[in-house]
Amino acid sequence: MKIGVNWKSLLGILVFVASHHAVADRKVVTDRKPLGKHGWVYSWNIYSDAGVPKAIGISVNGAAFKELPEDDMETIVLQPKAQYAIAPYKHFTLDWNPHGHEPDGIYTKPHFDYHFFFITSAEREAITCQDADALICTKAVPSSYIPADYAPTPAGVPKMGWHFVDLKAPEFNGQPFSATFIYGFYNGVTNFLEPMITLEYLKTKPHAEYPVRLSQNISHSGFYPQKYMVIYNHVEDTYSVVLADLLNRTSSL
């Protein structure tokens, strides 16, 4: 049986639904900091019309990319306003690594580290991962709290914690590093989530999403991303890294 379709009307309906869905979602800027003379970085949340968190993002404007220093810059700390804090996240940081970092030949490209911390800024500052704190930093993590195919790095990093990398990521399978997702631990529990994105990749003005593997159990109740996104917005001239498709989970501890 042949069914006649009024494509113009159908397109109108789709546009109507899409626009109303977009209006229903609410974006809230939670903090903003300067980056260079004309650049800036800001954090934001997206909520459904019912007030349920849907995404958390960090955006950098195009002007900032033109003023990036040739050497490491001071960590930018973003502190969401209390009324917009989404568990388990307590603050965010952005680090610019113009020469990359270890391991050599893998993460030695210029890139940004986007840390979404589960601890306060003061607690993060107290992490040294040295001397007595080295044992706390690299305290054994129960396997059910580690996503499949993630492995620890040799040691912890001051003011961050112990990084676990994705062994299935392209950079560990003969391909160049462009975007990757890292889990961080301290004292045996998760203390941050970290997308790392190269400047080279951001300059391609991507609109991409990647699945995030979750652990069987979690140490902090709250909203966890089932994917992360790297998005260029040509209207705002912003480059965003987003924790998306948030799943509300309950701690096993």
PDB file of C-alpha atoms in Angstrom:
ATOM      1  CA  MET A   1       0.000   0.000   0.000  1.00  0.00           C
ATOM      2  CA  LYS A   2       1.401   3.383  -0.967  1.00  0.00           C
ATOM      3  CA  ILE A   3       1.242   6.026   1.708  1.00  0.00           C
ATOM      4  CA  GLY A   4       1.347   9.667   0.726  1.00  0.00           C
ATOM      5  CA  VAL A   5       3.599  11.799   2.901  1.00  0.00           C
ATOM      6  CA  ASN A   6       3.512  15.564   3.107  1.00  0.00           C
ATOM      7  CA  TRP A   7       7.240  16.038   3.668  1.00  0.00           C
ATOM      8  CA  LYS A   8       6.913  19.763   4.216  1.00  0.00           C
ATOM      9  CA  SER A   9       4.436  19.212   7.048  1.00  0.00           C
ATOM     10  CA  LEU A  10       6.535  16.409   8.522  1.00  0.00           C
ATOM     11  CA  LEU A  11       9.632  18.603   8.487  1.00  0.00           C
ATOM     12  CA  GLY A  12       7.676  21.321  10.246  1.00  0.00           C
ATOM     13  CA  ILE A  13       6.624  18.900  12.975  1.00  0.00           C
ATOM     14  CA  LEU A  14      10.197  17.691  13.483  1.00  0.00           C
ATOM     15  CA  VAL A  15      11.488  21.250  13.750  1.00  0.00           C
ATOM     16  CA  PHE A  16       8.697  22.079  16.207  1.00  0.00           C
ATOM     17  CA  VAL A  17       9.524  19.082  18.424  1.00  0.00           C
ATOM     18  CA  ALA A  18      13.267  19.709  18.282  1.00  0.00           C
ATOM     19  CA  SER A  19      12.916  23.393  19.105  1.00  0.00           C
ATOM     20  CA  HIS A  20      10.589  22.729  22.029  1.00  0.00           C
ATOM     21  CA  HIS A  21      12.917  20.050  23.354  1.00  0.00           C
ATOM     22  CA  ALA A  22      15.784  22.539  23.210  1.00  0.00           C
ATOM     23  CA  VAL A  23      13.718  25.188  24.979  1.00  0.00           C
ATOM     24  CA  ALA A  24      12.769  22.697  27.700  1.00  0.00           C
ATOM     25  CA  ASP A  25      16.439  22.095  28.509  1.00  0.00           C
ATOM     26  CA  ARG A  26      17.983  24.823  30.646  1.00  0.00           C
ATOM     27  CA  LYS A  27      21.655  25.804  30.473  1.00  0.00           C
ATOM     28  CA  VAL A  28      23.191  27.481  33.516  1.00  0.00           C
ATOM     29  CA  VAL A  29      26.688  28.969  33.666  1.00  0.00           C
ATOM     30  CA  THR A  30      28.259  27.953  36.992  1.00  0.00           C
ATOM     31  CA  ASP A  31      31.602  29.799  36.877  1.00  0.00           C
ATOM     32  CA  ARG A  32      33.765  31.797  34.472  1.00  0.00           C
ATOM     33  CA  LYS A  33      37.472  32.693  34.476  1.00  0.00           C
ATOM     34  CA  PRO A  34      39.772  34.645  32.121  1.00  0.00           C
ATOM     35  CA  LEU A  35      42.271  32.830  29.924  1.00  0.00           C
ATOM     36  CA  GLY A  36      44.776  35.265  28.441  1.00  0.00           C
ATOM     37  CA  LYS A  37      43.890  38.881  27.650  1.00  0.00           C
ATOM     38  CA  HIS A  38      40.824  38.201  25.549  1.00  0.00           C
ATOM     39  CA  GLY A  39      40.037  34.570  26.239  1.00  0.00           C
ATOM     40  CA  TRP A  40      37.849  32.952  28.832  1.00  0.00           C
ATOM     41  CA  VAL A  41      36.763  29.561  30.110  1.00  0.00           C
ATOM     42  CA  TYR A  42      33.477  28.754  31.779  1.00  0.00           C
ATOM     43  CA  SER A  43      31.669  25.773  33.284  1.00  0.00           C
ATOM     44  CA  TRP A  44      28.001  25.047  32.821  1.00  0.00           C
ATOM     45  CA  ASN A  45      25.194  22.572  33.476  1.00  0.00           C
ATOM     46  CA  ILE A  46      22.206  21.530  31.408  1.00  0.00           C
ATOM     47  CA  TYR A  47      18.991  20.491  33.156  1.00  0.00           C
ATOM     48  CA  SER A  48      15.784  18.960  31.841  1.00  0.00           C
ATOM     49  CA  ASP A  49      12.525  20.854  32.260  1.00  0.00           C
ATOM     50  CA  ALA A  50      12.018  18.754  35.406  1.00  0.00           C
ATOM     51  CA  GLY A  51      15.328  19.966  36.835  1.00  0.00           C
ATOM     52  CA  VAL A  52      17.229  16.722  36.282  1.00  0.00           C
ATOM     53  CA  PRO A  53      20.926  17.178  35.358  1.00  0.00           C
ATOM     54  CA  LYS A  54      21.615  16.099  31.783  1.00  0.00           C
ATOM     55  CA  ALA A  55      25.131  17.393  31.073  1.00  0.00           C
ATOM     56  CA  ILE A  56      28.105  19.206  32.597  1.00  0.00           C
ATOM     57  CA  GLY A  57      30.532  21.086  30.389  1.00  0.00           C
ATOM     58  CA  ILE A  58      33.634  23.247  30.235  1.00  0.00           C
ATOM     59  CA  SER A  59      33.953  25.700  27.342  1.00  0.00           C
ATOM     60  CA  VAL A  60      36.898  27.738  26.056  1.00  0.00           C
ATOM     61  CA  ASN A  61      36.437  30.520  23.514  1.00  0.00           C
ATOM     62  CA  GLY A  62      38.382  30.820  20.286  1.00  0.00           C
ATOM     63  CA  ALA A  63      40.238  33.954  21.388  1.00  0.00           C
ATOM     64  CA  ALA A  64      41.931  31.960  24.145  1.00  0.00           C
ATOM     65  CA  PHE A  65      43.486  29.601  21.596  1.00  0.00           C
ATOM     66  CA  LYS A  66      45.269  32.543  19.980  1.00  0.00           C
ATOM     67  CA  GLU A  67      46.908  33.523  23.276  1.00  0.00           C
ATOM     68  CA  LEU A  68      48.029  30.197  24.708  1.00  0.00           C
ATOM     69  CA  PRO A  69      51.422  30.456  26.443  1.00  0.00           C
ATOM     70  CA  GLU A  70      54.414  28.508  25.166  1.00  0.00           C
ATOM     71  CA  ASP A  71      55.013  27.184  28.675  1.00  0.00           C
ATOM     72  CA  ASP A  72      52.718  25.583  31.232  1.00  0.00           C
ATOM     73  CA  MET A  73      50.172  27.994  32.634  1.00  0.00           C
ATOM     74  CA  GLU A  74      48.722  28.116  36.118  1.00  0.00           C
ATOM     75  CA  THR A  75      45.833  25.728  36.650  1.00  0.00           C
ATOM     76  CA  ILE A  76      42.460  27.388  36.106  1.00  0.00           C
ATOM     77  CA  VAL A  77      40.007  26.457  38.859  1.00  0.00           C
ATOM     78  CA  LEU A  78      36.276  26.611  38.207  1.00  0.00           C
ATOM     79  CA  GLN A  79      34.073  26.573  41.292  1.00  0.00           C
ATOM     80  CA  PRO A  80      30.366  26.043  40.567  1.00  0.00           C
ATOM     81  CA  LYS A  81      27.986  28.094  42.653  1.00  0.00           C
ATOM     82  CA  ALA A  82      26.567  26.022  45.508  1.00  0.00           C
ATOM     83  CA  GLN A  83      23.025  26.045  44.130  1.00  0.00           C
ATOM     84  CA  TYR A  84      24.281  24.557  40.858  1.00  0.00           C
ATOM     85  CA  ALA A  85      26.552  21.860  42.280  1.00  0.00           C
ATOM     86  CA  ILE A  86      25.751  18.450  40.817  1.00  0.00           C
ATOM     87  CA  ALA A  87      26.854  15.458  42.875  1.00  0.00           C
ATOM     88  CA  PRO A  88      29.483  14.125  43.038  1.00  0.00           C
ATOM     89  CA  TYR A  89      31.321  17.064  41.393  1.00  0.00           C
ATOM     90  CA  LYS A  90      32.717  19.797  43.660  1.00  0.00           C
ATOM     91  CA  HIS A  91      35.013  21.769  41.356  1.00  0.00           C
ATOM     92  CA  PHE A  92      36.748  21.601  37.982  1.00  0.00           C
ATOM     93  CA  THR A  93      40.207  22.459  36.684  1.00  0.00           C
ATOM     94  CA  LEU A  94      41.674  23.178  33.269  1.00  0.00           C
ATOM     95  CA  ASP A  95      45.371  22.593  32.576  1.00  0.00           C
ATOM     96  CA  TRP A  96      47.264  23.532  29.411  1.00  0.00           C
ATOM     97  CA  ASN A  97      50.209  21.262  28.582  1.00  0.00           C
ATOM     98  CA  PRO A  98      52.056  22.870  25.642  1.00  0.00           C
ATOM     99  CA  HIS A  99      54.672  20.099  25.572  1.00  0.00           C
ATOM    100  CA  GLY A 100      52.420  17.286  26.739  1.00  0.00           C
ATOM    101  CA  HIS A 101      53.623  14.925  29.453  1.00  0.00           C
ATOM    102  CA  GLU A 102      54.613  11.333  30.073  1.00  0.00           C
ATOM    103  CA  PRO A 103      54.440   8.674  28.824  1.00  0.00           C
ATOM    104  CA  ASP A 104      56.739   9.782  26.035  1.00  0.00           C
ATOM    105  CA  GLY A 105      55.460   9.223  22.539  1.00  0.00           C
ATOM    106  CA  ILE A 106      51.847   8.963  23.709  1.00  0.00           C
ATOM    107  CA  TYR A 107      50.739  12.074  25.602  1.00  0.00           C
ATOM    108  CA  THR A 108      53.582  14.352  24.498  1.00  0.00           C
ATOM    109  CA  LYS A 109      51.334  16.364  22.180  1.00  0.00           C
ATOM    110  CA  PRO A 110      50.113  19.836  23.227  1.00  0.00           C
ATOM    111  CA  HIS A 111      46.806  19.222  24.977  1.00  0.00           C
ATOM    112  CA  PHE A 112      44.307  20.267  27.631  1.00  0.00           C
ATOM    113  CA  ASP A 113      43.419  18.333  30.788  1.00  0.00           C
ATOM    114  CA  TYR A 114      39.797  18.782  31.887  1.00  0.00           C
ATOM    115  CA  HIS A 115      39.439  17.542  35.475  1.00  0.00           C
ATOM    116  CA  PHE A 116      36.008  17.073  37.030  1.00  0.00           C
ATOM    117  CA  PHE A 117      36.832  16.607  40.726  1.00  0.00           C
ATOM    118  CA  PHE A 118      34.772  14.827  43.392  1.00  0.00           C
ATOM    119  CA  ILE A 119      36.708  16.621  46.154  1.00  0.00           C
ATOM    120  CA  THR A 120      37.056  20.252  47.208  1.00  0.00           C
ATOM    121  CA  SER A 121      39.789  22.495  45.867  1.00  0.00           C
ATOM    122  CA  ALA A 122      41.409  22.557  49.322  1.00  0.00           C
ATOM    123  CA  GLU A 123      41.443  18.756  49.456  1.00  0.00           C
ATOM    124  CA  ARG A 124      42.980  18.631  45.991  1.00  0.00           C
ATOM    125  CA  GLU A 125      45.692  21.125  46.957  1.00  0.00           C
ATOM    126  CA  ALA A 126      46.633  18.901  49.911  1.00  0.00           C
ATOM    127  CA  ILE A 127      47.421  15.919  47.653  1.00  0.00           C
ATOM    128  CA  THR A 128      51.190  15.533  47.250  1.00  0.00           C
ATOM    129  CA  CYS A 129      51.513  11.854  46.269  1.00  0.00           C
ATOM    130  CA  GLN A 130      54.956  12.038  47.893  1.00  0.00           C
ATOM    131  CA  ASP A 131      56.498  10.571  51.047  1.00  0.00           C
ATOM    132  CA  ALA A 132      53.738   9.272  53.346  1.00  0.00           C
ATOM    133  CA  ASP A 133      51.051  10.536  50.972  1.00  0.00           C
ATOM    134  CA  ALA A 134      52.413   8.360  48.160  1.00  0.00           C
ATOM    135  CA  LEU A 135      50.966   5.264  49.842  1.00  0.00           C
ATOM    136  CA  ILE A 136      47.609   6.979  50.313  1.00  0.00           C
ATOM    137  CA  CYS A 137      47.618   8.236  46.741  1.00  0.00           C
ATOM    138  CA  THR A 138      48.215   4.768  45.297  1.00  0.00           C
ATOM    139  CA  LYS A 139      46.159   2.799  47.791  1.00  0.00           C
ATOM    140  CA  ALA A 140      44.782  -0.320  46.098  1.00  0.00           C
ATOM    141  CA  VAL A 141      41.419   0.201  44.407  1.00  0.00           C
ATOM    142  CA  PRO A 142      38.899  -2.684  44.501  1.00  0.00           C
ATOM    143  CA  SER A 143      38.489  -4.094  41.004  1.00  0.00           C
ATOM    144  CA  SER A 144      34.719  -3.508  40.956  1.00  0.00           C
ATOM    145  CA  TYR A 145      35.388   0.243  41.229  1.00  0.00           C
ATOM    146  CA  ILE A 146      37.636   0.268  38.148  1.00  0.00           C
ATOM    147  CA  PRO A 147      36.051   0.238  34.669  1.00  0.00           C
ATOM    148  CA  ALA A 148      37.004  -2.696  32.469  1.00  0.00           C
ATOM    149  CA  ASP A 149      40.345  -2.391  30.649  1.00  0.00           C
ATOM    150  CA  TYR A 150      41.607   0.546  32.708  1.00  0.00           C
ATOM    151  CA  ALA A 151      45.090   0.322  34.208  1.00  0.00           C
ATOM    152  CA  PRO A 152      47.031   2.482  36.697  1.00  0.00           C
ATOM    153  CA  THR A 153      49.980   4.691  35.857  1.00  0.00           C
ATOM    154  CA  PRO A 154      53.224   4.085  37.810  1.00  0.00           C
ATOM    155  CA  ALA A 155      52.677   6.850  40.382  1.00  0.00           C
ATOM    156  CA  GLY A 156      50.311   9.575  41.512  1.00  0.00           C
ATOM    157  CA  VAL A 157      50.448  13.232  40.486  1.00  0.00           C
ATOM    158  CA  PRO A 158      50.478  16.078  43.046  1.00  0.00           C
ATOM    159  CA  LYS A 159      47.234  18.073  43.323  1.00  0.00           C
ATOM    160  CA  MET A 160      45.466  15.415  41.263  1.00  0.00           C
ATOM    161  CA  GLY A 161      45.804  11.773  42.279  1.00  0.00           C
ATOM    162  CA  TRP A 162      46.416   8.392  40.692  1.00  0.00           C
ATOM    163  CA  HIS A 163      45.543   8.241  36.994  1.00  0.00           C
ATOM    164  CA  PHE A 164      44.067   5.120  35.390  1.00  0.00           C
ATOM    165  CA  VAL A 165      44.244   5.041  31.581  1.00  0.00           C
ATOM    166  CA  ASP A 166      42.057   3.315  29.017  1.00  0.00           C
ATOM    167  CA  LEU A 167      44.001   0.445  27.462  1.00  0.00           C
ATOM    168  CA  LYS A 168      41.444   0.318  24.633  1.00  0.00           C
ATOM    169  CA  ALA A 169      42.093   3.948  23.693  1.00  0.00           C
ATOM    170  CA  PRO A 170      43.595   4.562  20.236  1.00  0.00           C
ATOM    171  CA  GLU A 171      46.874   5.902  21.666  1.00  0.00           C
ATOM    172  CA  PHE A 172      47.607   2.503  23.244  1.00  0.00           C
ATOM    173  CA  ASN A 173      46.741   0.644  20.073  1.00  0.00           C
ATOM    174  CA  GLY A 174      49.047   2.090  17.457  1.00  0.00           C
ATOM    175  CA  GLN A 175      47.098   5.265  16.713  1.00  0.00           C
ATOM    176  CA  PRO A 176      47.867   8.883  17.637  1.00  0.00           C
ATOM    177  CA  PHE A 177      46.403  10.523  20.717  1.00  0.00           C
ATOM    178  CA  SER A 178      43.606  13.018  20.049  1.00  0.00           C
ATOM    179  CA  ALA A 179      40.988  12.503  22.782  1.00  0.00           C
ATOM    180  CA  THR A 180      40.906  10.127  25.721  1.00  0.00           C
ATOM    181  CA  PHE A 181      39.064   9.585  29.006  1.00  0.00           C
ATOM    182  CA  ILE A 182      40.896   8.963  32.293  1.00  0.00           C
ATOM    183  CA  TYR A 183      39.725   7.973  35.771  1.00  0.00           C
ATOM    184  CA  GLY A 184      41.444   9.352  38.868  1.00  0.00           C
ATOM    185  CA  PHE A 185      41.712   7.820  42.333  1.00  0.00           C
ATOM    186  CA  TYR A 186      42.992   8.843  45.741  1.00  0.00           C
ATOM    187  CA  ASN A 187      42.956   6.806  48.960  1.00  0.00           C
ATOM    188  CA  GLY A 188      41.322   3.916  47.130  1.00  0.00           C
ATOM    189  CA  VAL A 189      38.284   5.813  45.805  1.00  0.00           C
ATOM    190  CA  THR A 190      37.490   7.814  42.679  1.00  0.00           C
ATOM    191  CA  ASN A 191      38.317  11.499  43.008  1.00  0.00           C
ATOM    192  CA  PHE A 192      38.083  12.778  39.410  1.00  0.00           C
ATOM    193  CA  LEU A 193      37.052  12.126  35.821  1.00  0.00           C
ATOM    194  CA  GLU A 194      39.318  13.545  33.120  1.00  0.00           C
ATOM    195  CA  PRO A 195      38.908  13.952  29.383  1.00  0.00           C
ATOM    196  CA  MET A 196      42.234  14.928  27.752  1.00  0.00           C
ATOM    197  CA  ILE A 197      42.000  16.600  24.346  1.00  0.00           C
ATOM    198  CA  THR A 198      44.797  17.695  22.001  1.00  0.00           C
ATOM    199  CA  LEU A 199      44.942  21.227  20.646  1.00  0.00           C
ATOM    200  CA  GLU A 200      45.390  19.768  17.173  1.00  0.00           C
ATOM    201  CA  TYR A 201      42.093  17.911  17.445  1.00  0.00           C
ATOM    202  CA  LEU A 202      40.211  20.891  18.889  1.00  0.00           C
ATOM    203  CA  LYS A 203      41.367  23.019  15.955  1.00  0.00           C
ATOM    204  CA  THR A 204      39.486  20.684  13.597  1.00  0.00           C
ATOM    205  CA  LYS A 205      36.306  22.110  15.187  1.00  0.00           C
ATOM    206  CA  PRO A 206      34.873  18.683  16.004  1.00  0.00           C
ATOM    207  CA  HIS A 207      31.381  17.597  16.916  1.00  0.00           C
ATOM    208  CA  ALA A 208      31.983  14.137  18.314  1.00  0.00           C
ATOM    209  CA  GLU A 209      30.876  11.886  21.123  1.00  0.00           C
ATOM    210  CA  TYR A 210      32.558   8.910  22.758  1.00  0.00           C
ATOM    211  CA  PRO A 211      31.161   6.215  25.072  1.00  0.00           C
ATOM    212  CA  VAL A 212      32.343   6.161  28.681  1.00  0.00           C
ATOM    213  CA  ARG A 213      32.763   2.792  30.358  1.00  0.00           C
ATOM    214  CA  LEU A 214      31.457   2.783  33.917  1.00  0.00           C
ATOM    215  CA  SER A 215      32.632   0.665  36.824  1.00  0.00           C
ATOM    216  CA  GLN A 216      30.380  -1.925  38.435  1.00  0.00           C
ATOM    217  CA  ASN A 217      30.415  -0.071  41.770  1.00  0.00           C
ATOM    218  CA  ILE A 218      30.995   3.573  42.658  1.00  0.00           C
ATOM    219  CA  SER A 219      32.355   5.327  45.731  1.00  0.00           C
ATOM    220  CA  HIS A 220      30.306   8.544  45.422  1.00  0.00           C
ATOM    221  CA  SER A 221      26.584   8.784  44.715  1.00  0.00           C
ATOM    222  CA  GLY A 222      25.642  11.126  41.909  1.00  0.00           C
ATOM    223  CA  PHE A 223      25.485  11.617  38.158  1.00  0.00           C
ATOM    224  CA  TYR A 224      27.964   9.768  35.949  1.00  0.00           C
ATOM    225  CA  PRO A 225      28.480  10.278  32.202  1.00  0.00           C
ATOM    226  CA  GLN A 226      27.672   7.484  29.805  1.00  0.00           C
ATOM    227  CA  LYS A 227      29.433   9.453  27.086  1.00  0.00           C
ATOM    228  CA  TYR A 228      31.604  12.519  26.690  1.00  0.00           C
ATOM    229  CA  MET A 229      31.470  14.993  23.845  1.00  0.00           C
ATOM    230  CA  VAL A 230      33.897  17.374  22.143  1.00  0.00           C
ATOM    231  CA  ILE A 231      31.945  20.123  20.411  1.00  0.00           C
ATOM    232  CA  TYR A 232      32.751  23.309  18.517  1.00  0.00           C
ATOM    233  CA  ASN A 233      29.984  25.927  18.477  1.00  0.00           C
ATOM    234  CA  HIS A 234      30.489  28.197  15.463  1.00  0.00           C
ATOM    235  CA  VAL A 235      27.897  30.715  16.672  1.00  0.00           C
ATOM    236  CA  GLU A 236      29.623  31.303  20.026  1.00  0.00           C
ATOM    237  CA  ASP A 237      33.116  30.366  18.771  1.00  0.00           C
ATOM    238  CA  THR A 238      33.537  28.012  21.725  1.00  0.00           C
ATOM    239  CA  TYR A 239      35.180  24.632  22.143  1.00  0.00           C
ATOM    240  CA  SER A 240      33.420  22.484  24.737  1.00  0.00           C
ATOM    241  CA  VAL A 241      34.155  19.225  26.510  1.00  0.00           C
ATOM    242  CA  VAL A 242      30.976  17.753  27.937  1.00  0.00           C
ATOM    243  CA  LEU A 243      30.056  14.949  30.330  1.00  0.00           C
ATOM    244  CA  ALA A 244      26.737  13.856  28.865  1.00  0.00           C
ATOM    245  CA  ASP A 245      23.931  11.326  29.120  1.00  0.00           C
ATOM    246  CA  LEU A 246      24.236  11.514  32.909  1.00  0.00           C
ATOM    247  CA  LEU A 247      23.141   8.465  34.892  1.00  0.00           C
ATOM    248  CA  ASN A 248      22.111   8.861  38.531  1.00  0.00           C
ATOM    249  CA  ARG A 249      23.910   6.146  40.519  1.00  0.00           C
ATOM    250  CA  THR A 250      24.070   5.217  44.203  1.00  0.00           C
ATOM    251  CA  SER A 251      27.310   4.527  46.037  1.00  0.00           C
ATOM    252  CA  SER A 252      28.086   0.983  47.061  1.00  0.00           C
ATOM    253  CA  LEU A 253      29.985   2.138  50.153  1.00  0.00           C
TER     254      LEU A 253
END
